[in-house]
PDB file of C-alpha atoms in Angstrom:
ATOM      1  CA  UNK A   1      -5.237  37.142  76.427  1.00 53.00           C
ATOM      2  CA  UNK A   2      -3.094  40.427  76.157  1.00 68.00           C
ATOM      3  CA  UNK A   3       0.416  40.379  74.156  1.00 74.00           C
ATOM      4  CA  UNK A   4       2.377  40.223  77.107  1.00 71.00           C
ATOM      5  CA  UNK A   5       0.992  36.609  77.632  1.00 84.00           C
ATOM      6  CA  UNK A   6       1.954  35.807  74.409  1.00 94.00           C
ATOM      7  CA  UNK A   7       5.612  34.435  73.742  1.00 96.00           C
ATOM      8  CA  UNK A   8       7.649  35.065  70.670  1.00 98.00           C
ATOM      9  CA  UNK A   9      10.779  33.072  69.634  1.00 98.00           C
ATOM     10  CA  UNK A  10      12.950  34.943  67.112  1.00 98.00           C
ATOM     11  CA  UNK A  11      15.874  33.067  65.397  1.00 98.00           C
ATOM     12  CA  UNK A  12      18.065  35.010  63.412  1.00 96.00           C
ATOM     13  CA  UNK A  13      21.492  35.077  62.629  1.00 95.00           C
ATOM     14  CA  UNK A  14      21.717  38.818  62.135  1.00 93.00           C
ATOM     15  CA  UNK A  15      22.227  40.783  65.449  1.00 96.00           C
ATOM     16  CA  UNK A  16      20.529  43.491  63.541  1.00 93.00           C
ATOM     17  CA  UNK A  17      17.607  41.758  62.951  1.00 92.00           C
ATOM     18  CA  UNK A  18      17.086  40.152  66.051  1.00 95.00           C
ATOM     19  CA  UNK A  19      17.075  43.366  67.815  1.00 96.00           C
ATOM     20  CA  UNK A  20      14.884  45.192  65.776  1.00 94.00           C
ATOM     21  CA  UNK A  21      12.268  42.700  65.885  1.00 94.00           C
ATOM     22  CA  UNK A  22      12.666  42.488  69.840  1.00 97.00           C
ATOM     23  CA  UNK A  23      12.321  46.535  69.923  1.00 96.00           C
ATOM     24  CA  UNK A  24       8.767  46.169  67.701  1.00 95.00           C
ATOM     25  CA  UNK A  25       7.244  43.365  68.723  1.00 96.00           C
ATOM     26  CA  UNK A  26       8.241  44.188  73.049  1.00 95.00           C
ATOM     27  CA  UNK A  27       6.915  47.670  71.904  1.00 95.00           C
ATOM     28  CA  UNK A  28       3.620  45.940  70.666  1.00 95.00           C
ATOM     29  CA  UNK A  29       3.801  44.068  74.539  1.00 95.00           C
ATOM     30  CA  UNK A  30       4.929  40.936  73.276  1.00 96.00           C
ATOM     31  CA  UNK A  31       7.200  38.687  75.435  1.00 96.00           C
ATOM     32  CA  UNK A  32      10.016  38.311  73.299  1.00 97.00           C
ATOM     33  CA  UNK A  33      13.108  36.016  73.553  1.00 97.00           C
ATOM     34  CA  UNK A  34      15.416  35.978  70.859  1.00 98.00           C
ATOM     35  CA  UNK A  35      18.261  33.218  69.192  1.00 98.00           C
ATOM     36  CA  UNK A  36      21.007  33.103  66.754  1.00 96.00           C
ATOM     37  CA  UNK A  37      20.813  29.700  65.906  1.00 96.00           C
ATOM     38  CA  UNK A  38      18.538  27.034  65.398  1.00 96.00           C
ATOM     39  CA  UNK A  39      20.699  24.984  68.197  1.00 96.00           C
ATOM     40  CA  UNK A  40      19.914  28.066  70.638  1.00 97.00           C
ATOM     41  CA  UNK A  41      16.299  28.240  69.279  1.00 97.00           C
ATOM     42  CA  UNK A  42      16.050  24.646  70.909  1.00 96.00           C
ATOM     43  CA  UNK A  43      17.649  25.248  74.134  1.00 96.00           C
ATOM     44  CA  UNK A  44      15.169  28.176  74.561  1.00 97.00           C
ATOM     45  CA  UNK A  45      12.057  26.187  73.949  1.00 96.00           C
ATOM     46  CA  UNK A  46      13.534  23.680  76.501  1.00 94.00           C
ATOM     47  CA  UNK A  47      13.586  26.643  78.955  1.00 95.00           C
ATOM     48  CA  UNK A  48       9.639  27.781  78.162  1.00 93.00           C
ATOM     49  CA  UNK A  49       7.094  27.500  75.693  1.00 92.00           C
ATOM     50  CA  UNK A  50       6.688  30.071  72.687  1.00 95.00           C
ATOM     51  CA  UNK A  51       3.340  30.965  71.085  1.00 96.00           C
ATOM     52  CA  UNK A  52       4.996  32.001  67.738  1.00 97.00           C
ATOM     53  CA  UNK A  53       8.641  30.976  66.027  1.00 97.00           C
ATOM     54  CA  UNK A  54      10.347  33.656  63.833  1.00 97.00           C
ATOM     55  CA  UNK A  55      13.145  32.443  62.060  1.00 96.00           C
ATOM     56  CA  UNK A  56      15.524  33.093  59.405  1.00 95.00           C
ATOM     57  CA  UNK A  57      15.965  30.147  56.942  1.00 93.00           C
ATOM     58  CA  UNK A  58      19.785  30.449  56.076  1.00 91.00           C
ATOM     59  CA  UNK A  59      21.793  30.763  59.318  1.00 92.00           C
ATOM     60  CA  UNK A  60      25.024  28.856  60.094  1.00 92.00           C
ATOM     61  CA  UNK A  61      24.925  25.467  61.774  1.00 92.00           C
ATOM     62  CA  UNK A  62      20.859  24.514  61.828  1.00 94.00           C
ATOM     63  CA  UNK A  63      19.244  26.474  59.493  1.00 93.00           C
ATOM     64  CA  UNK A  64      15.481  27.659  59.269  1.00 93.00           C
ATOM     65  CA  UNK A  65      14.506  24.676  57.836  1.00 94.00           C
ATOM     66  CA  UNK A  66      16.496  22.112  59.596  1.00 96.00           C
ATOM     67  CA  UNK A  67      14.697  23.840  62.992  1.00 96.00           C
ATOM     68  CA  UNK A  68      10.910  23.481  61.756  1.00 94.00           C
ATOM     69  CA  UNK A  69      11.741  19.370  60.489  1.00 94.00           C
ATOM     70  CA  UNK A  70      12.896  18.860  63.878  1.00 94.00           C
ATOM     71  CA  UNK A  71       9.963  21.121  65.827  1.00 93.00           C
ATOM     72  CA  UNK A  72       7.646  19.192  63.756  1.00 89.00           C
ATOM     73  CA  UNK A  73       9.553  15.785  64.569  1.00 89.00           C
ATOM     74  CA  UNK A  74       9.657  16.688  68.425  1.00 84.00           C
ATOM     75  CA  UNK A  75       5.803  17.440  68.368  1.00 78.00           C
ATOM     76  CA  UNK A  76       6.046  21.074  68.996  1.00 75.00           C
ATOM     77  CA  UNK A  77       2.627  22.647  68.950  1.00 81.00           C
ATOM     78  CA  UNK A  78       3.072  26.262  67.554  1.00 90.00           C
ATOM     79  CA  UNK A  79       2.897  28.492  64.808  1.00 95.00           C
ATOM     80  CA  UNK A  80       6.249  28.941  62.875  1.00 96.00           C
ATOM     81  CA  UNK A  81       6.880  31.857  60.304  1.00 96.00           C
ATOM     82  CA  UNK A  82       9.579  31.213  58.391  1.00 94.00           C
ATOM     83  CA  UNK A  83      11.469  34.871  56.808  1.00 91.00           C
ATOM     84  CA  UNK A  84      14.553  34.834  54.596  1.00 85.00           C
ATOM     85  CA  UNK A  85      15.971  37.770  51.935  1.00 83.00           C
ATOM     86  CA  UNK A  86      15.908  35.275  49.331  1.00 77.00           C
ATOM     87  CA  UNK A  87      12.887  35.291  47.190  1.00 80.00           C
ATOM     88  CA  UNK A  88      12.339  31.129  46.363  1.00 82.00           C
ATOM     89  CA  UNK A  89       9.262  29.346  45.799  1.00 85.00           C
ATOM     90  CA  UNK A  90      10.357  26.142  45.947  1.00 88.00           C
ATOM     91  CA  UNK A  91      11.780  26.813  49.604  1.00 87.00           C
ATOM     92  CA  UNK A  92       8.462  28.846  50.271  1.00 86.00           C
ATOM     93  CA  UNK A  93       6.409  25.674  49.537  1.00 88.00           C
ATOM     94  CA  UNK A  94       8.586  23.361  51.197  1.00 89.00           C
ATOM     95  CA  UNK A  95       8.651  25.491  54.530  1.00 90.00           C
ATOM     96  CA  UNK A  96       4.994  25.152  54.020  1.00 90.00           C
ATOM     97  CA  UNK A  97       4.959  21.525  53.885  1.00 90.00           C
ATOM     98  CA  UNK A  98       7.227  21.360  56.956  1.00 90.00           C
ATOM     99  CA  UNK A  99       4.231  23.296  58.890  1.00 90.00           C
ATOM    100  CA  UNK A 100       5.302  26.968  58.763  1.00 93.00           C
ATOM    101  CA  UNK A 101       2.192  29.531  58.729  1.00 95.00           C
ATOM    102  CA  UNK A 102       3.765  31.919  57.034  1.00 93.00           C
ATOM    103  CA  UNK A 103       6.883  32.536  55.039  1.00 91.00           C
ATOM    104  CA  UNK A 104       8.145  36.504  54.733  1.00 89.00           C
ATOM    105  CA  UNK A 105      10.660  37.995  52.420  1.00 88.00           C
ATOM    106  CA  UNK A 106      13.224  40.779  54.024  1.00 82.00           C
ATOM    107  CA  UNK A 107      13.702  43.399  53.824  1.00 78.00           C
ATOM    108  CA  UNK A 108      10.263  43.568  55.721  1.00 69.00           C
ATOM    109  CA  UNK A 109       7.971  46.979  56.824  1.00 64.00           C
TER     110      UNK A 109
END
C-alpha cells in the first residue's frame, strides 16, 4: 500500500499546526484531511475513513480526549496519536488507556 492510500485525520486547534502537518505529511504522499475541532473531527470520519487520527488534546469545545472516549465508544477501528505542548503523565497514561498509540509533546521535529 503506498502513502497516498493511506488517510490521515489531523485535529488541531492551531491553524498553524494544522497546516504544517498537512504540508509534511502530503509531502511524504499522505492523504491528508485536516479539523479544528473534535466536533469537525467527527463529521469528517462520517464523510470517509482515516487510517491514522492526529489530534491535539486541549482544543475548545471537544477536546483530544473527549474525541478518542467517543471514537472508542462508536467502535472506530484506527490508530489515534494523541500530541499536546503540555508535558503530563497522568494525561499521557490516560490517553493510553482510552486507546491512543502514541502520545507526542510539541513543539515536535
Amino acid at each position: 500500500m503506498e502513502n497516498r492510500d493511506k488517510k490521515i485525520l489531523v485535529v488541531d486547534d492551531e491553524e498553524s499546526i494544522r497546516n504544517v502537518l498537512h504540508r509534511v505529511l502530503n509531502g511524504e504522499g499522505y492523504d491528508v484531511r485536516m479539523a479544528a475541532t473534535g466536533e469537525e473531527a467527527l463529521a469528517r470520519l462520517a464523510e470517509g475513513p482515516a487510517d491514522l487520527v492526529l489530534s491535539d488534546i486541549r482544543m475548545p469545545g471537544m477536546d483530544g480526549m473527549a474525541l478518542l472516549s467517543r471514537l472508542a465508544e462508536n467502535g472506530h477501528d484506527l490508530s489515534v496519536i494523541m500530541v499536546t505542548s503540555v508535558q503530563d503523565v497522568e494525561t499521557a497514561i490516560k490517553a493510553m488507556r482510552l486507546g491512543a498509540v502514541d502520545y507526542i509533546v510539541k513543539p515536535f521535529n
